[in-house]
């Protein structure tokens, strides 16, 4: 039985929600990571992925500047990095300088991968659209990488940025 | 340590992947549900959600015709319905006539809600864009509903349409 409620209450049923970390180089040459929950695959052939980034976030500038970005699936061991990258702004800090998180160069784009992530997808910017208070960026996946070790993805498992694996 | 692999292999690390059932009325007045894994929230204020639907799927016609759609979060008990709605085409069958799944009228749009879902979001079509082999539909959430009983969302937990709750 359904009961009508405010959107803010209904959306609390969304968990677990996947987490990705998107990385793009800014105009100063700094690689800037941002943690995002709003992402989806959008095409199978060719493979394409989308992310929604708040209009006010520095990553909008960085992705627009470099026209490419990495989508990393952080592992369940990377909750602290995900929280840091999601709570600070690249306008004010160099996140990779402030929070130790090993990166390796991407193969096909001018970006970096997260060495300890479950997987990394290299995307070239295909298009973007505005939607409410966010910008949707759609990328072509031009290279993909996985961790040599089997790892679990990181999810937001409940309100208040509670992070962990989706299944215990 | 990352190793480069084919996209088809890397994307196998995505699980658990959320599931939604999108519902739209076709030009004959039939409500057509489709099961989708490719969906994301795209705006907080105003609330907006997006879905990616394969270009060849009947739901593209139905959503384009009715300019509104429901996004339902099926519960972990609704795996059979999700599999049925995701594997048959509305061009050939009336899915709600063939598979028993209780619906109730939406409050603000010309669509229906799934009575046993975790939550239902009523969306008016805001915009769409083509991306590879899919169409991205962005909707404004104009009403939201939750189940009076606490239920878990349904996820694809592994390849081959293996469905279940994300956490046991």
Tab-separated table of N, CA, C and O in Angstrom, chain A residues 73-143:
chain	number	residue	atom	x	y	z
A	73	UNK	N	35.407	3.210	-9.617
A	73	UNK	CA	34.556	2.575	-8.615
A	73	UNK	C	35.420	2.384	-7.369
A	73	UNK	O	36.253	1.466	-7.331
A	74	UNK	N	35.273	3.204	-6.334
A	74	UNK	CA	36.091	2.991	-5.139
A	74	UNK	C	35.739	1.658	-4.472
A	74	UNK	O	34.603	1.192	-4.572
A	75	UNK	N	36.730	1.078	-3.818
A	75	UNK	CA	36.483	-0.177	-3.103
A	75	UNK	C	35.903	0.124	-1.726
A	75	UNK	O	35.950	1.263	-1.240
A	76	UNK	N	35.377	-0.898	-1.094
A	76	UNK	CA	34.770	-0.733	0.236
A	76	UNK	C	35.795	-0.299	1.276
A	76	UNK	O	35.427	0.144	2.363
A	77	UNK	N	37.094	-0.390	0.936
A	77	UNK	CA	38.144	0.052	1.864
A	77	UNK	C	38.459	1.546	1.689
A	77	UNK	O	39.296	2.085	2.413
A	78	UNK	N	37.820	2.188	0.741
A	78	UNK	CA	38.174	3.572	0.402
A	78	UNK	C	37.162	4.595	0.905
A	78	UNK	O	37.024	5.689	0.341
A	79	UNK	N	36.461	4.268	1.973
A	79	UNK	CA	35.420	5.169	2.478
A	79	UNK	C	35.995	6.524	2.899
A	79	UNK	O	35.389	7.572	2.624
A	80	UNK	N	37.155	6.530	3.546
A	80	UNK	CA	37.727	7.804	4.008
A	80	UNK	C	38.086	8.706	2.822
A	80	UNK	O	37.836	9.916	2.857
A	81	UNK	N	38.668	8.120	1.784
A	81	UNK	CA	38.992	8.899	0.588
A	81	UNK	C	37.720	9.443	-0.054
A	81	UNK	O	37.643	10.618	-0.434
A	82	UNK	N	36.694	8.593	-0.150
A	82	UNK	CA	35.433	9.030	-0.766
A	82	UNK	C	34.812	10.177	0.018
A	82	UNK	O	34.313	11.149	-0.565
A	83	UNK	N	34.851	10.098	1.336
A	83	UNK	CA	34.295	11.174	2.158
A	83	UNK	C	35.096	12.464	1.973
A	83	UNK	O	34.529	13.548	1.854
A	84	UNK	N	36.418	12.351	1.937
A	84	UNK	CA	37.265	13.540	1.769
A	84	UNK	C	37.026	14.179	0.397
A	84	UNK	O	36.782	15.385	0.294
A	85	UNK	N	37.072	13.375	-0.637
A	85	UNK	CA	36.920	13.909	-2.003
A	85	UNK	C	35.514	14.475	-2.237
A	85	UNK	O	35.315	15.311	-3.120
A	86	UNK	N	34.561	13.997	-1.446
A	86	UNK	CA	33.184	14.460	-1.611
A	86	UNK	C	32.822	15.653	-0.754
A	86	UNK	O	31.768	16.259	-0.930
A	87	UNK	N	33.701	16.019	0.181
A	87	UNK	CA	33.347	17.084	1.121
A	87	UNK	C	34.219	18.331	0.991
A	87	UNK	O	33.932	19.351	1.599
A	88	UNK	N	35.281	18.273	0.219
A	88	UNK	CA	36.158	19.429	0.025
A	88	UNK	C	36.040	19.914	-1.414
A	88	UNK	O	35.654	19.148	-2.304
A	89	UNK	N	36.397	21.172	-1.645
A	89	UNK	CA	36.317	21.717	-3.003
A	89	UNK	C	37.698	21.875	-3.613
A	89	UNK	O	38.630	22.388	-2.971
A	90	UNK	N	37.816	21.479	-4.859
A	90	UNK	CA	39.057	21.642	-5.599
A	90	UNK	C	39.417	23.104	-5.858
A	90	UNK	O	40.532	23.411	-6.266
A	91	UNK	N	38.469	23.999	-5.611
A	91	UNK	CA	38.788	25.431	-5.702
A	91	UNK	C	39.731	25.846	-4.576
A	91	UNK	O	40.488	26.796	-4.709
A	92	UNK	N	39.627	25.131	-3.456
A	92	UNK	CA	40.373	25.539	-2.263
A	92	UNK	C	41.555	24.641	-1.933
A	92	UNK	O	42.533	25.097	-1.346
A	93	UNK	N	41.445	23.368	-2.275
A	93	UNK	CA	42.526	22.445	-1.917
A	93	UNK	C	42.900	21.561	-3.100
A	93	UNK	O	42.103	21.370	-4.021
A	94	UNK	N	44.117	21.050	-3.033
A	94	UNK	CA	44.565	20.019	-3.967
A	94	UNK	C	44.272	18.700	-3.259
A	94	UNK	O	45.007	18.274	-2.387
A	95	UNK	N	43.156	18.084	-3.631
A	95	UNK	CA	42.676	16.940	-2.845
A	95	UNK	C	43.676	15.781	-2.840
A	95	UNK	O	43.871	15.129	-1.826
A	96	UNK	N	44.308	15.531	-3.981
A	96	UNK	CA	45.268	14.419	-4.018
A	96	UNK	C	46.540	14.746	-3.216
A	96	UNK	O	47.245	13.839	-2.784
A	97	UNK	N	46.842	16.048	-3.030
A	97	UNK	CA	47.987	16.418	-2.191
A	97	UNK	C	47.629	16.289	-0.710
A	97	UNK	O	48.470	15.911	0.116
A	98	UNK	N	46.368	16.572	-0.400
A	98	UNK	CA	45.943	16.578	1.014
A	98	UNK	C	45.600	15.183	1.533
A	98	UNK	O	45.724	14.909	2.719
A	99	UNK	N	45.112	14.334	0.662
A	99	UNK	CA	44.683	13.003	1.108
A	99	UNK	C	45.402	11.949	0.275
A	99	UNK	O	45.223	11.871	-0.929
A	100	UNK	N	46.208	11.156	0.934
A	100	UNK	CA	47.026	10.157	0.233
A	100	UNK	C	46.140	9.105	-0.420
A	100	UNK	O	45.393	8.398	0.248
A	101	UNK	N	46.243	9.006	-1.735
A	101	UNK	CA	45.424	8.053	-2.496
A	101	UNK	C	46.192	7.792	-3.784
A	101	UNK	O	46.297	8.674	-4.641
A	102	UNK	N	46.747	6.613	-3.908
A	102	UNK	CA	47.650	6.344	-5.039
A	102	UNK	C	46.938	6.460	-6.388
A	102	UNK	O	45.857	5.897	-6.572
A	103	UNK	N	47.571	7.181	-7.306
A	103	UNK	CA	47.034	7.294	-8.665
A	103	UNK	C	48.058	6.774	-9.672
A	103	UNK	O	49.257	6.736	-9.388
A	104	UNK	N	47.568	6.391	-10.826
A	104	UNK	CA	48.433	5.997	-11.941
A	104	UNK	C	47.900	6.686	-13.197
A	104	UNK	O	46.700	6.977	-13.287
A	105	UNK	N	48.772	6.983	-14.160
A	105	UNK	CA	48.292	7.689	-15.361
A	105	UNK	C	47.266	6.861	-16.125
A	105	UNK	O	47.355	5.630	-16.184
A	106	UNK	N	46.293	7.544	-16.713
A	106	UNK	CA	45.352	6.876	-17.603
A	106	UNK	C	46.068	6.501	-18.894
A	106	UNK	O	47.134	7.043	-19.207
A	107	UNK	N	45.485	5.575	-19.629
A	107	UNK	CA	46.129	5.082	-20.853
A	107	UNK	C	45.748	5.902	-22.080
A	107	UNK	O	46.586	6.146	-22.954
A	108	UNK	N	44.510	6.353	-22.147
A	108	UNK	CA	43.993	6.977	-23.382
A	108	UNK	C	43.588	8.433	-23.216
A	108	UNK	O	43.335	9.111	-24.220
A	109	UNK	N	43.456	8.904	-22.003
A	109	UNK	CA	43.024	10.295	-21.790
A	109	UNK	C	44.008	10.974	-20.839
A	109	UNK	O	44.827	10.306	-20.192
A	110	UNK	N	43.912	12.304	-20.760
A	110	UNK	CA	44.796	13.071	-19.887
A	110	UNK	C	44.167	13.151	-18.493
A	110	UNK	O	43.615	14.170	-18.087
A	111	UNK	N	44.234	12.007	-17.789
A	111	UNK	CA	43.669	11.931	-16.445
A	111	UNK	C	44.437	10.857	-15.679
A	111	UNK	O	45.466	10.344	-16.177
A	112	UNK	N	43.989	10.559	-14.496
A	112	UNK	CA	44.631	9.510	-13.694
A	112	UNK	C	43.585	8.495	-13.257
A	112	UNK	O	42.380	8.772	-13.266
A	113	UNK	N	44.068	7.327	-12.865
A	113	UNK	CA	43.227	6.258	-12.330
A	113	UNK	C	43.512	6.122	-10.837
A	113	UNK	O	44.574	6.533	-10.365
A	114	UNK	N	42.589	5.543	-10.100
A	114	UNK	CA	42.833	5.243	-8.686
A	114	UNK	C	43.360	3.814	-8.584
A	114	UNK	O	42.662	2.851	-8.936
A	115	UNK	N	44.592	3.692	-8.105
A	115	UNK	CA	45.271	2.391	-8.113
A	115	UNK	C	44.527	1.333	-7.303
A	115	UNK	O	44.552	0.145	-7.651
A	116	UNK	N	43.860	1.742	-6.229
A	116	UNK	CA	43.205	0.771	-5.351
A	116	UNK	C	41.713	0.590	-5.619
A	116	UNK	O	41.026	-0.123	-4.877
A	117	UNK	N	41.209	1.233	-6.669
A	117	UNK	CA	39.779	1.129	-6.977
A	117	UNK	C	39.427	-0.269	-7.495
A	117	UNK	O	40.298	-1.034	-7.913
A	118	UNK	N	38.152	-0.575	-7.464
A	118	UNK	CA	37.644	-1.834	-8.037
A	118	UNK	C	37.825	-1.813	-9.557
A	118	UNK	O	38.216	-2.816	-10.155
A	119	UNK	N	37.551	-0.659	-10.157
A	119	UNK	CA	37.676	-0.504	-11.607
A	119	UNK	C	37.788	0.977	-11.935
A	119	UNK	O	37.425	1.840	-11.122
A	120	UNK	N	38.338	1.267	-13.094
A	120	UNK	CA	38.447	2.644	-13.601
A	120	UNK	C	38.012	2.649	-15.062
A	120	UNK	O	38.426	1.768	-15.835
A	121	UNK	N	37.230	3.643	-15.423
A	121	UNK	CA	36.767	3.801	-16.800
A	121	UNK	C	37.234	5.161	-17.309
A	121	UNK	O	36.951	6.183	-16.683
A	122	UNK	N	37.953	5.166	-18.421
A	122	UNK	CA	38.429	6.410	-19.017
A	122	UNK	C	37.387	6.897	-20.020
A	122	UNK	O	37.013	6.158	-20.938
A	123	UNK	N	36.943	8.139	-19.837
A	123	UNK	CA	35.858	8.681	-20.664
A	123	UNK	C	36.294	9.954	-21.377
A	123	UNK	O	36.914	10.828	-20.771
A	124	UNK	N	35.935	10.060	-22.635
A	124	UNK	CA	36.037	11.346	-23.332
A	124	UNK	C	34.650	11.975	-23.303
A	124	UNK	O	33.635	11.282	-23.447
A	125	UNK	N	34.619	13.296	-23.099
A	125	UNK	CA	33.327	13.979	-22.967
A	125	UNK	C	32.596	13.975	-24.308
A	125	UNK	O	33.097	14.499	-25.307
A	126	UNK	N	31.411	13.398	-24.307
A	126	UNK	CA	30.608	13.304	-25.526
A	126	UNK	C	29.615	14.462	-25.616
A	126	UNK	O	29.451	15.061	-26.669
A	127	UNK	N	28.959	14.756	-24.509
A	127	UNK	CA	27.963	15.831	-24.489
A	127	UNK	C	27.613	16.144	-23.046
A	127	UNK	O	27.976	15.406	-22.128
A	128	UNK	N	26.922	17.258	-22.870
A	128	UNK	CA	26.440	17.584	-21.531
A	128	UNK	C	25.081	18.263	-21.658
A	128	UNK	O	24.716	18.776	-22.723
A	129	UNK	N	24.319	18.222	-20.569
A	129	UNK	CA	23.030	18.909	-20.536
A	129	UNK	C	22.790	19.404	-19.114
A	129	UNK	O	23.270	18.797	-18.150
A	130	UNK	N	22.071	20.492	-19.003
A	130	UNK	CA	21.714	21.007	-17.689
A	130	UNK	C	20.397	20.378	-17.244
A	130	UNK	O	19.489	20.196	-18.051
A	131	UNK	N	20.318	20.047	-15.958
A	131	UNK	CA	19.086	19.479	-15.401
A	131	UNK	C	18.963	19.981	-13.970
A	131	UNK	O	19.703	19.521	-13.085
A	132	UNK	N	18.073	20.945	-13.765
A	132	UNK	CA	17.876	21.490	-12.419
A	132	UNK	C	19.169	22.086	-11.886
A	132	UNK	O	19.804	22.913	-12.552
A	133	UNK	N	19.591	21.638	-10.704
A	133	UNK	CA	20.791	22.213	-10.085
A	133	UNK	C	22.071	21.443	-10.431
A	133	UNK	O	23.111	21.647	-9.794
A	134	UNK	N	22.004	20.555	-11.405
A	134	UNK	CA	23.164	19.755	-11.800
A	134	UNK	C	23.425	19.841	-13.308
A	134	UNK	O	22.572	20.274	-14.071
A	135	UNK	N	24.609	19.407	-13.697
A	135	UNK	CA	24.959	19.231	-15.108
A	135	UNK	C	25.195	17.741	-15.327
A	135	UNK	O	25.911	17.100	-14.542
A	136	UNK	N	24.571	17.196	-16.357
A	136	UNK	CA	24.783	15.801	-16.722
A	136	UNK	C	25.894	15.761	-17.775
A	136	UNK	O	25.781	16.389	-18.828
A	137	UNK	N	26.971	15.047	-17.467
A	137	UNK	CA	28.055	14.835	-18.427
A	137	UNK	C	27.974	13.395	-18.931
A	137	UNK	O	27.911	12.457	-18.127
A	138	UNK	N	27.994	13.239	-20.244
A	138	UNK	CA	27.969	11.909	-20.845
A	138	UNK	C	29.328	11.650	-21.479
A	138	UNK	O	29.824	12.475	-22.262
A	139	UNK	N	29.946	10.527	-21.126
A	139	UNK	CA	31.261	10.202	-21.645
A	139	UNK	C	31.299	8.913	-22.434
A	139	UNK	O	30.568	7.972	-22.137
A	140	UNK	N	32.150	8.889	-23.454
A	140	UNK	CA	32.456	7.651	-24.175
A	140	UNK	C	33.538	6.912	-23.409
A	140	UNK	O	34.601	7.482	-23.141
A	141	UNK	N	33.321	5.658	-23.089
A	141	UNK	CA	34.347	4.885	-22.395
A	141	UNK	C	35.369	4.405	-23.432
A	141	UNK	O	35.040	3.614	-24.317
A	142	UNK	N	36.614	4.909	-23.315
A	142	UNK	CA	37.637	4.574	-24.310
A	142	UNK	C	38.684	3.599	-23.771
A	142	UNK	O	39.496	3.081	-24.542
A	143	UNK	N	38.669	3.346	-22.483
A	143	UNK	CA	39.556	2.337	-21.891
A	143	UNK	C	38.988	1.949	-20.535
A	143	UNK	O	38.304	2.752	-19.884
